[in-house]
mmCIF file of C-alpha atoms and ligand atoms in Angstrom:
data_model
loop_
_atom_site.group_PDB
_atom_site.id
_atom_site.type_symbol
_atom_site.label_atom_id
_atom_site.label_comp_id
_atom_site.label_asym_id
_atom_site.label_seq_id
_atom_site.Cartn_x
_atom_site.Cartn_y
_atom_site.Cartn_z
ATOM 1 C CA MET A 1 -12.441 -8.335 -7.094
ATOM 2 C CA ASP A 2 -12.419 -6.001 -4.092
ATOM 3 C CA ALA A 3 -9.577 -6.400 -1.611
ATOM 4 C CA VAL A 4 -11.671 -4.638 1.085
ATOM 5 C CA LYS A 5 -15.453 -4.585 1.099
ATOM 6 C CA PHE A 6 -17.699 -3.276 3.868
ATOM 7 C CA GLU A 7 -21.076 -5.052 4.098
ATOM 8 C CA LYS A 8 -23.620 -3.999 6.640
ATOM 9 C CA ASN A 9 -21.987 -5.015 9.985
ATOM 10 C CA LYS A 10 -18.870 -6.865 8.625
ATOM 11 C CA LEU A 11 -15.712 -6.213 6.694
ATOM 12 C CA VAL A 12 -14.976 -8.804 3.965
ATOM 13 C CA LEU A 13 -11.247 -9.022 2.993
ATOM 14 C CA LEU A 14 -9.836 -10.993 0.103
ATOM 15 C CA ASP A 15 -7.254 -13.265 1.715
ATOM 16 C CA GLN A 16 -4.159 -12.334 -0.199
ATOM 17 C CA THR A 17 -2.035 -14.968 1.539
ATOM 18 C CA LYS A 18 -3.933 -17.550 -0.442
ATOM 19 C CA LEU A 19 -3.635 -16.087 -3.957
ATOM 20 C CA PRO A 20 -3.187 -17.095 -6.669
ATOM 21 C CA VAL A 21 -4.158 -20.644 -5.774
ATOM 22 C CA GLU A 22 -7.316 -19.856 -3.893
ATOM 23 C CA VAL A 23 -9.743 -16.986 -4.033
ATOM 24 C CA THR A 24 -11.138 -16.911 -0.521
ATOM 25 C CA PHE A 25 -12.392 -14.177 1.775
ATOM 26 C CA VAL A 26 -12.088 -13.491 5.521
ATOM 27 C CA GLU A 27 -15.166 -12.000 7.199
ATOM 28 C CA CYS A 28 -14.316 -9.706 10.049
ATOM 29 C CA HIS A 29 -17.054 -8.847 12.606
ATOM 30 C CA ASP A 30 -14.735 -6.977 15.018
ATOM 31 C CA TYR A 31 -11.625 -4.763 14.889
ATOM 32 C CA ARG A 32 -9.331 -7.499 16.362
ATOM 33 C CA CYS A 33 -9.893 -9.614 13.316
ATOM 34 C CA VAL A 34 -9.071 -6.641 11.152
ATOM 35 C CA ALA A 35 -5.939 -6.037 13.089
ATOM 36 C CA ASP A 36 -4.969 -9.694 12.754
ATOM 37 C CA ALA A 37 -5.583 -9.605 8.975
ATOM 38 C CA ILE A 38 -3.367 -6.570 8.595
ATOM 39 C CA LYS A 39 -0.646 -8.056 10.681
ATOM 40 C CA SER A 40 -0.750 -11.408 8.900
ATOM 41 C CA MET A 41 -0.936 -9.675 5.523
ATOM 42 C CA LYS A 42 -4.282 -11.060 4.477
ATOM 43 C CA VAL A 43 -4.831 -7.491 3.500
ATOM 44 C CA ARG A 44 -1.691 -5.584 2.562
ATOM 45 C CA GLY A 45 -0.481 -2.654 0.508
ATOM 46 C CA ALA A 46 -0.332 0.873 1.992
ATOM 47 C CA PRO A 47 -3.682 2.271 0.888
ATOM 48 C CA ALA A 48 -5.605 -0.960 1.446
ATOM 49 C CA ILE A 49 -4.452 -1.317 5.064
ATOM 50 C CA GLY A 50 -5.479 2.308 5.698
ATOM 51 C CA VAL A 51 -8.991 1.636 4.329
ATOM 52 C CA ALA A 52 -9.269 -1.704 6.279
ATOM 53 C CA ALA A 53 -8.187 0.017 9.554
ATOM 54 C CA ALA A 54 -10.813 2.689 9.025
ATOM 55 C CA PHE A 55 -13.488 0.063 8.727
ATOM 56 C CA GLY A 56 -11.988 -1.732 11.699
ATOM 57 C CA LEU A 57 -12.843 1.344 13.751
ATOM 58 C CA VAL A 58 -16.375 1.283 12.384
ATOM 59 C CA LEU A 59 -16.666 -2.342 13.687
ATOM 60 C CA ALA A 60 -15.273 -1.184 17.068
ATOM 61 C CA GLY A 61 -17.986 1.411 17.121
ATOM 62 C CA PHE A 62 -20.654 -1.266 16.660
ATOM 63 C CA GLU A 63 -19.048 -3.377 19.401
ATOM 64 C CA TYR A 64 -19.182 -0.501 21.957
ATOM 65 C CA ARG A 65 -22.483 1.163 20.814
ATOM 66 C CA ASN A 66 -24.223 0.323 24.161
ATOM 67 C CA SER A 67 -21.457 2.059 26.295
ATOM 68 C CA LEU A 68 -21.877 5.379 27.849
ATOM 69 C CA LYS A 69 -20.235 8.161 25.728
ATOM 70 C CA ASP A 70 -17.074 8.579 27.909
ATOM 71 C CA GLU A 71 -16.494 4.810 28.021
ATOM 72 C CA PHE A 72 -17.205 4.546 24.276
ATOM 73 C CA LEU A 73 -14.492 7.165 23.539
ATOM 74 C CA ILE A 74 -11.982 5.362 25.722
ATOM 75 C CA LYS A 75 -12.689 1.983 24.138
ATOM 76 C CA MET A 76 -12.460 3.495 20.637
ATOM 77 C CA LYS A 77 -9.032 5.044 21.370
ATOM 78 C CA GLU A 78 -7.844 1.636 22.590
ATOM 79 C CA ALA A 79 -9.032 -0.055 19.420
ATOM 80 C CA ALA A 80 -7.262 2.706 17.366
ATOM 81 C CA THR A 81 -4.022 2.035 19.357
ATOM 82 C CA GLN A 82 -4.221 -1.681 18.657
ATOM 83 C CA LEU A 83 -4.868 -1.130 14.978
ATOM 84 C CA LYS A 84 -1.851 1.263 14.811
ATOM 85 C CA GLN A 85 0.361 -1.411 16.280
ATOM 86 C CA THR A 86 -0.151 -3.836 13.370
ATOM 87 C CA ARG A 87 2.456 -2.550 10.798
ATOM 88 C CA PRO A 88 4.883 0.320 11.240
ATOM 89 C CA THR A 89 5.986 1.452 7.824
ATOM 90 C CA ALA A 90 3.068 2.420 5.578
ATOM 91 C CA VAL A 91 1.883 5.765 6.799
ATOM 92 C CA ASN A 92 -1.544 5.418 5.228
ATOM 93 C CA LEU A 93 -2.518 3.210 8.183
ATOM 94 C CA PHE A 94 -1.830 6.073 10.656
ATOM 95 C CA TRP A 95 -3.317 8.650 8.317
ATOM 96 C CA ALA A 96 -6.614 6.819 8.030
ATOM 97 C CA ILE A 97 -6.862 6.047 11.734
ATOM 98 C CA ASP A 98 -6.118 9.639 12.643
ATOM 99 C CA ARG A 99 -8.789 10.805 10.261
ATOM 100 C CA MET A 100 -11.221 8.574 12.072
ATOM 101 C CA LEU A 101 -10.092 9.717 15.478
ATOM 102 C CA LYS A 102 -10.704 13.315 14.462
ATOM 103 C CA ILE A 103 -14.443 12.499 14.285
ATOM 104 C CA LEU A 104 -14.248 11.403 17.949
ATOM 105 C CA GLU A 105 -12.924 14.829 18.891
ATOM 106 C CA GLU A 106 -16.226 16.434 17.902
ATOM 107 C CA LYS A 107 -17.778 17.219 21.289
ATOM 108 C CA ASN A 108 -21.452 17.536 20.675
ATOM 109 C CA LEU A 109 -22.245 14.142 19.238
ATOM 110 C CA THR A 110 -24.045 11.207 20.745
ATOM 111 C CA VAL A 111 -22.662 7.627 20.470
ATOM 112 C CA ASN A 112 -25.198 7.010 17.657
ATOM 113 C CA ASP A 113 -24.035 10.157 15.867
ATOM 114 C CA TYR A 114 -20.398 8.919 16.093
ATOM 115 C CA LEU A 115 -21.311 5.521 14.623
ATOM 116 C CA GLN A 116 -22.885 7.255 11.619
ATOM 117 C CA GLU A 117 -20.045 9.698 11.167
ATOM 118 C CA LEU A 118 -17.413 6.953 11.486
ATOM 119 C CA GLU A 119 -19.024 4.806 8.855
ATOM 120 C CA ASN A 120 -19.404 7.803 6.554
ATOM 121 C CA GLU A 121 -15.760 8.763 6.961
ATOM 122 C CA ALA A 122 -14.484 5.208 6.245
ATOM 123 C CA LYS A 123 -16.588 5.153 3.091
ATOM 124 C CA ILE A 124 -15.175 8.519 2.111
ATOM 125 C CA ILE A 125 -11.597 7.355 2.730
ATOM 126 C CA GLN A 126 -12.240 4.287 0.512
ATOM 127 C CA ASN A 127 -13.869 6.282 -2.276
ATOM 128 C CA GLU A 128 -11.256 8.965 -2.197
ATOM 129 C CA ASP A 129 -8.536 6.346 -2.552
ATOM 130 C CA LEU A 130 -10.135 4.986 -5.725
ATOM 131 C CA ALA A 131 -10.534 8.447 -7.086
ATOM 132 C CA MET A 132 -6.884 9.371 -6.309
ATOM 133 C CA ASN A 133 -5.676 6.263 -8.154
ATOM 134 C CA ILE A 134 -7.692 7.033 -11.246
ATOM 135 C CA LYS A 135 -6.282 10.593 -11.206
ATOM 136 C CA MET A 136 -2.734 9.289 -10.809
ATOM 137 C CA GLY A 137 -3.352 7.032 -13.748
ATOM 138 C CA GLU A 138 -4.388 9.993 -15.928
ATOM 139 C CA PHE A 139 -1.332 12.043 -14.956
ATOM 140 C CA GLY A 140 1.093 9.199 -14.925
ATOM 141 C CA GLN A 141 0.361 7.677 -18.280
ATOM 142 C CA GLU A 142 1.692 10.804 -19.927
ATOM 143 C CA LEU A 143 5.173 9.592 -18.854
ATOM 144 C CA ILE A 144 4.853 6.259 -20.632
ATOM 145 C CA PRO A 145 6.215 6.123 -24.226
ATOM 146 C CA HIS A 146 4.375 4.126 -26.921
ATOM 147 C CA GLY A 147 5.464 0.458 -27.042
ATOM 148 C CA ALA A 148 6.714 0.611 -23.476
ATOM 149 C CA ASN A 149 8.338 -2.240 -21.568
ATOM 150 C CA ILE A 150 7.840 -1.465 -17.934
ATOM 151 C CA LEU A 151 9.301 -3.083 -14.816
ATOM 152 C CA THR A 152 7.367 -3.126 -11.527
ATOM 153 C CA HIS A 153 8.095 -4.474 -8.042
ATOM 154 C CA CYS A 154 5.813 -5.908 -5.360
ATOM 155 C CA ASN A 155 2.078 -5.246 -5.822
ATOM 156 C CA ALA A 156 0.863 -1.738 -6.155
ATOM 157 C CA GLY A 157 -2.389 -2.645 -7.913
ATOM 158 C CA ALA A 158 -6.059 -2.847 -7.237
ATOM 159 C CA LEU A 159 -5.303 -5.500 -4.524
ATOM 160 C CA ALA A 160 -3.173 -3.054 -2.577
ATOM 161 C CA THR A 161 -5.641 -0.212 -2.771
ATOM 162 C CA ALA A 162 -9.342 0.600 -2.890
ATOM 163 C CA GLY A 163 -9.166 -0.239 -6.629
ATOM 164 C CA PHE A 164 -7.270 0.562 -9.854
ATOM 165 C CA GLY A 165 -3.923 0.692 -8.097
ATOM 166 C CA THR A 166 -1.070 3.258 -7.716
ATOM 167 C CA ALA A 167 1.825 2.030 -9.890
ATOM 168 C CA LEU A 168 -0.384 -0.543 -11.661
ATOM 169 C CA GLY A 169 -3.025 2.250 -11.994
ATOM 170 C CA VAL A 170 -0.570 4.220 -14.059
ATOM 171 C CA ILE A 171 0.384 1.172 -16.071
ATOM 172 C CA ARG A 172 -3.342 0.312 -16.489
ATOM 173 C CA ALA A 173 -4.130 3.841 -17.817
ATOM 174 C CA ALA A 174 -1.155 3.623 -20.249
ATOM 175 C CA PHE A 175 -2.309 0.184 -21.336
ATOM 176 C CA ASN A 176 -5.860 1.570 -22.069
ATOM 177 C CA LYS A 177 -4.164 4.125 -24.318
ATOM 178 C CA GLY A 178 -2.382 1.320 -26.216
ATOM 179 C CA LYS A 179 1.049 2.266 -24.979
ATOM 180 C CA VAL A 180 2.143 -0.824 -23.107
ATOM 181 C CA LYS A 181 4.075 -3.647 -24.851
ATOM 182 C CA MET A 182 5.112 -5.639 -21.801
ATOM 183 C CA ILE A 183 5.015 -5.500 -17.979
ATOM 184 C CA TYR A 184 7.938 -7.148 -16.332
ATOM 185 C CA VAL A 185 7.125 -8.181 -12.773
ATOM 186 C CA ASP A 186 9.754 -8.932 -10.100
ATOM 187 C CA GLU A 187 8.647 -11.931 -8.082
ATOM 188 C CA THR A 188 9.439 -9.918 -4.866
ATOM 189 C CA ARG A 189 10.935 -12.189 -2.344
ATOM 190 C CA PRO A 190 10.307 -13.178 0.366
ATOM 191 C CA LEU A 191 6.523 -13.014 0.280
ATOM 192 C CA LEU A 192 6.206 -12.970 -3.512
ATOM 193 C CA GLN A 193 3.726 -10.182 -3.930
ATOM 194 C CA GLY A 194 4.983 -9.808 -7.565
ATOM 195 C CA SER A 195 4.383 -13.389 -8.556
ATOM 196 C CA ARG A 196 1.396 -14.187 -6.374
ATOM 197 C CA LEU A 197 -0.500 -10.868 -6.755
ATOM 198 C CA THR A 198 0.704 -8.617 -9.511
ATOM 199 C CA ALA A 199 1.127 -11.360 -12.110
ATOM 200 C CA PHE A 200 -2.318 -12.672 -11.048
ATOM 201 C CA GLU A 201 -3.956 -9.240 -11.158
ATOM 202 C CA LEU A 202 -2.483 -8.319 -14.587
ATOM 203 C CA MET A 203 -3.472 -11.647 -16.107
ATOM 204 C CA GLU A 204 -7.006 -11.383 -14.771
ATOM 205 C CA ASP A 205 -7.168 -8.021 -16.455
ATOM 206 C CA GLY A 206 -5.824 -9.281 -19.725
ATOM 207 C CA MET A 207 -2.603 -7.257 -19.636
ATOM 208 C CA PRO A 208 0.749 -8.537 -21.011
ATOM 209 C CA VAL A 209 2.991 -9.821 -18.202
ATOM 210 C CA THR A 210 6.361 -11.530 -17.885
ATOM 211 C CA LEU A 211 7.409 -12.697 -14.453
ATOM 212 C CA ILE A 212 11.149 -12.579 -13.582
ATOM 213 C CA ALA A 213 13.104 -13.377 -10.422
ATOM 214 C CA ASP A 214 14.253 -10.393 -8.462
ATOM 215 C CA ASN A 215 17.937 -11.016 -9.368
ATOM 216 C CA MET A 216 17.230 -10.743 -13.142
ATOM 217 C CA ALA A 217 16.298 -7.040 -13.241
ATOM 218 C CA ALA A 218 19.885 -5.911 -14.014
ATOM 219 C CA TYR A 219 20.192 -8.414 -16.825
ATOM 220 C CA PHE A 220 17.062 -7.190 -18.588
ATOM 221 C CA MET A 221 18.052 -3.528 -18.109
ATOM 222 C CA GLN A 222 21.478 -4.254 -19.623
ATOM 223 C CA GLN A 223 19.734 -5.994 -22.571
ATOM 224 C CA GLY A 224 17.747 -2.800 -23.234
ATOM 225 C CA LYS A 225 14.534 -4.581 -22.378
ATOM 226 C CA ILE A 226 13.197 -2.032 -19.831
ATOM 227 C CA ASP A 227 12.113 1.494 -20.793
ATOM 228 C CA CYS A 228 11.019 2.576 -17.308
ATOM 229 C CA VAL A 229 10.465 1.385 -13.789
ATOM 230 C CA ILE A 230 7.288 2.228 -11.825
ATOM 231 C CA VAL A 231 6.718 1.309 -8.184
ATOM 232 C CA GLY A 232 4.279 2.313 -5.432
ATOM 233 C CA ALA A 233 5.255 3.647 -2.018
ATOM 234 C CA ASP A 234 4.505 3.038 1.623
ATOM 235 C CA ARG A 235 5.786 6.345 2.986
ATOM 236 C CA ILE A 236 7.321 9.408 1.394
ATOM 237 C CA ALA A 237 9.261 11.830 3.545
ATOM 238 C CA ALA A 238 9.198 15.595 3.151
ATOM 239 C CA ASN A 239 12.330 15.549 0.960
ATOM 240 C CA GLY A 240 10.977 12.959 -1.461
ATOM 241 C CA ASP A 241 12.744 9.840 -0.036
ATOM 242 C CA VAL A 242 10.568 6.798 -0.552
ATOM 243 C CA ALA A 243 10.026 3.766 1.570
ATOM 244 C CA ASN A 244 8.639 0.800 -0.446
ATOM 245 C CA LYS A 245 8.994 -2.941 -0.580
ATOM 246 C CA ILE A 246 12.517 -4.316 0.030
ATOM 247 C CA GLY A 247 14.430 -4.389 -3.292
ATOM 248 C CA THR A 248 13.021 -1.077 -4.537
ATOM 249 C CA TYR A 249 16.243 0.786 -3.711
ATOM 250 C CA GLY A 250 18.349 -1.718 -5.620
ATOM 251 C CA LEU A 251 16.135 -1.256 -8.657
ATOM 252 C CA ALA A 252 16.535 2.555 -8.452
ATOM 253 C CA VAL A 253 20.315 2.254 -8.316
ATOM 254 C CA LEU A 254 20.154 -0.116 -11.327
ATOM 255 C CA ALA A 255 17.849 2.279 -13.248
ATOM 256 C CA LYS A 256 20.221 5.182 -12.565
ATOM 257 C CA TYR A 257 23.216 3.147 -13.886
ATOM 258 C CA HIS A 258 21.354 2.212 -17.095
ATOM 259 C CA SER A 259 19.836 5.664 -17.502
ATOM 260 C CA ILE A 260 16.216 4.336 -17.251
ATOM 261 C CA PRO A 261 13.550 6.621 -15.712
ATOM 262 C CA PHE A 262 12.523 5.507 -12.222
ATOM 263 C CA TYR A 263 8.971 6.586 -11.273
ATOM 264 C CA VAL A 264 7.018 6.272 -7.941
ATOM 265 C CA ALA A 265 3.238 6.534 -7.916
ATOM 266 C CA ALA A 266 1.574 7.464 -4.629
ATOM 267 C CA PRO A 267 -1.441 9.395 -3.418
ATOM 268 C CA LYS A 268 -1.160 12.319 -1.037
ATOM 269 C CA SER A 269 -2.064 9.967 1.894
ATOM 270 C CA THR A 270 1.356 8.270 1.490
ATOM 271 C CA PHE A 271 3.281 11.468 2.222
ATOM 272 C CA ASP A 272 4.547 12.061 5.792
ATOM 273 C CA LEU A 273 5.701 15.732 6.107
ATOM 274 C CA SER A 274 6.604 15.207 9.790
ATOM 275 C CA LEU A 275 9.711 13.365 8.635
ATOM 276 C CA ASN A 276 12.440 15.409 7.067
ATOM 277 C CA SER A 277 14.110 12.461 5.321
ATOM 278 C CA GLY A 278 13.629 8.747 4.663
ATOM 279 C CA GLN A 279 16.210 7.922 7.427
ATOM 280 C CA ALA A 280 13.486 8.491 9.985
ATOM 281 C CA ILE A 281 10.984 6.086 8.426
ATOM 282 C CA PRO A 282 10.477 3.021 10.616
ATOM 283 C CA ILE A 283 11.267 -0.142 8.736
ATOM 284 C CA GLU A 284 9.292 -3.254 9.620
ATOM 285 C CA GLU A 285 11.299 -6.262 10.531
ATOM 286 C CA ARG A 286 9.333 -9.497 9.796
ATOM 287 C CA ASN A 287 9.472 -13.129 10.878
ATOM 288 C CA PRO A 288 12.665 -14.956 9.800
ATOM 289 C CA ASP A 289 10.548 -17.911 8.695
ATOM 290 C CA GLU A 290 9.285 -15.841 5.720
ATOM 291 C CA ILE A 291 12.875 -16.316 4.389
ATOM 292 C CA LYS A 292 13.635 -19.808 5.622
ATOM 293 C CA LYS A 293 10.319 -21.411 4.484
ATOM 294 C CA ILE A 294 8.137 -21.472 1.460
ATOM 295 C CA GLY A 295 4.706 -22.624 2.651
ATOM 296 C CA ASN A 296 5.407 -25.454 5.046
ATOM 297 C CA GLU A 297 8.745 -26.366 3.388
ATOM 298 C CA TRP A 298 12.060 -25.439 4.879
ATOM 299 C CA ILE A 299 14.436 -23.993 2.225
ATOM 300 C CA ALA A 300 17.236 -22.996 4.633
ATOM 301 C CA PRO A 301 18.797 -24.526 7.679
ATOM 302 C CA LYS A 302 16.200 -24.093 10.468
ATOM 303 C CA LYS A 303 18.642 -22.360 12.863
ATOM 304 C CA VAL A 304 20.327 -20.056 10.375
ATOM 305 C CA LYS A 305 20.478 -16.405 11.405
ATOM 306 C CA VAL A 306 18.142 -14.249 9.287
ATOM 307 C CA ILE A 307 17.477 -10.553 8.944
ATOM 308 C CA ASN A 308 14.103 -9.738 7.228
ATOM 309 C CA PRO A 309 13.483 -6.015 6.698
ATOM 310 C CA ALA A 310 10.186 -5.669 4.749
ATOM 311 C CA PHE A 311 10.998 -2.288 3.212
ATOM 312 C CA ASP A 312 13.918 -0.108 2.135
ATOM 313 C CA VAL A 313 14.298 3.583 1.436
ATOM 314 C CA THR A 314 15.111 4.970 -1.957
ATOM 315 C CA PRO A 315 16.860 8.400 -1.779
ATOM 316 C CA HIS A 316 15.062 11.036 -3.730
ATOM 317 C CA GLU A 317 18.128 11.702 -5.947
ATOM 318 C CA LEU A 318 17.422 8.330 -7.695
ATOM 319 C CA ILE A 319 13.732 9.217 -8.461
ATOM 320 C CA THR A 320 12.979 10.691 -11.839
ATOM 321 C CA ALA A 321 9.405 11.748 -10.897
ATOM 322 C CA ILE A 322 6.749 11.118 -8.249
ATOM 323 C CA ILE A 323 3.262 10.671 -9.742
ATOM 324 C CA THR A 324 0.569 11.860 -7.319
ATOM 325 C CA ASP A 325 -3.134 12.501 -7.538
ATOM 326 C CA ALA A 326 -2.339 16.206 -7.604
ATOM 327 C CA GLY A 327 0.077 15.929 -10.593
ATOM 328 C CA ILE A 328 3.608 14.922 -11.357
ATOM 329 C CA LEU A 329 6.418 16.038 -8.953
ATOM 330 C CA ARG A 330 9.892 16.528 -10.172
ATOM 331 C CA PRO A 331 12.987 17.667 -8.336
ATOM 332 C CA SER A 332 13.472 19.670 -6.236
ATOM 333 C CA TYR A 333 11.090 17.398 -4.300
ATOM 334 C CA LYS A 334 11.395 19.278 -0.986
ATOM 335 C CA GLU A 335 10.018 22.540 -2.474
ATOM 336 C CA ASN A 336 7.526 20.758 -4.761
ATOM 337 C CA ILE A 337 6.081 18.508 -2.092
ATOM 338 C CA LYS A 338 5.613 21.483 0.168
ATOM 339 C CA GLY A 339 3.921 23.406 -2.657
ATOM 340 C CA MET A 340 1.608 20.473 -3.274
ATOM 341 C CA PHE A 341 0.469 20.457 0.366
ATOM 342 C CA SER A 342 0.197 24.254 0.644
ATOM 343 C CA HIS A 343 -3.293 23.749 -0.787
ATOM 344 C CA GLY A 344 -4.139 21.221 1.980
ATOM 345 C CA TYR A 345 -4.984 17.517 1.506
HETATM 346 O O1 MRU B 401 4.373 -5.649 2.704
HETATM 347 P P1 MRU B 401 3.254 -5.125 1.727
HETATM 348 O O2 MRU B 401 2.785 -6.202 0.695
HETATM 349 O O3 MRU B 401 2.084 -4.434 2.387
HETATM 350 O O4 MRU B 401 4.031 -4.046 0.845
HETATM 351 C C1 MRU B 401 3.406 -3.391 -0.158
HETATM 352 C C2 MRU B 401 4.219 -2.465 -0.932
HETATM 353 O O5 MRU B 401 5.392 -2.236 -0.667
HETATM 354 C C3 MRU B 401 3.613 -1.729 -2.033
HETATM 355 O O6 MRU B 401 4.533 -1.491 -3.050
HETATM 356 C C4 MRU B 401 3.155 -0.335 -1.514
HETATM 357 O O7 MRU B 401 2.260 -0.527 -0.404
HETATM 358 C C5 MRU B 401 2.463 0.443 -2.488
HETATM 359 S S1 MRU B 401 0.812 -0.081 -2.694
HETATM 360 C C6 MRU B 401 -0.139 0.744 -3.632
#
């Protein structure tokens, strides 16, 4: 089941707000529809929104194909700006759009050339993401002991990427080696990516899954039921601090207390070397109704004050290793991240 699929002149997105009850798709014929799907989280997960935005720009190219070149370039930049304004935390969105904008900097192309190049680049971004996830799986599974009980948070699987997944990719690779006994999945309030998406994805793929409420993780760690924690990432700063779904930081603190390894799996597209530390990562603040309602039902006083940050930052000191498509990074992260990028992307 592809989260993001480009078909001739349209982008087909699996509507993740409807899972696991309904498997339905949204068909986008223009970039505004893609921007709306990213904002409303029909498509979500750092790498998947990067891929969707890249194809959003391909659709913008189709829309403006009859414009003169100068006007085409202005319109394309406006579309890129709108796509960038959808969600602030996952850097893959900006990374993918900037890659597409680089094509528009090439001076000697016609509008038709741009269209072809943009479509090629979006497909490369998508294919590269899948390849990076498979690589991360190969590297990361080495860290998983035989008979492992693994805890994960949010959804960092095929649904959040071009396929295979980041954290779930590592778990999938370890499962294929016969190493995984049980995958404990946090439900991940408030939008329930764990119960709606991760539990669904793992069950579809025939992997062992136990769903727990977010506030049960400490209990299971104390009981000795968790051998390691693996999560994905939305942005990793130059010093190794990691922004990921709200609740990740709490899990890292708990893992440290219980001496359980805490792993982050992320492709190179998730690193933001322009930020020295996680403190500079913008944290998305979402609609209070996500906490006050479940579906159409109110579960809190309608007027109660709510704060709803969608992500938190885990300091690098709490991270045992970062699994990337270029290998496994260990402390000191600042030096090792710099070393990884010294060979380019
Ligand atoms: O708000 P979401 O659902 O887009 O958040 C997703 C996450 O936090 C994932 O853990 C992260 O993007 C890693 S995905 C491979």
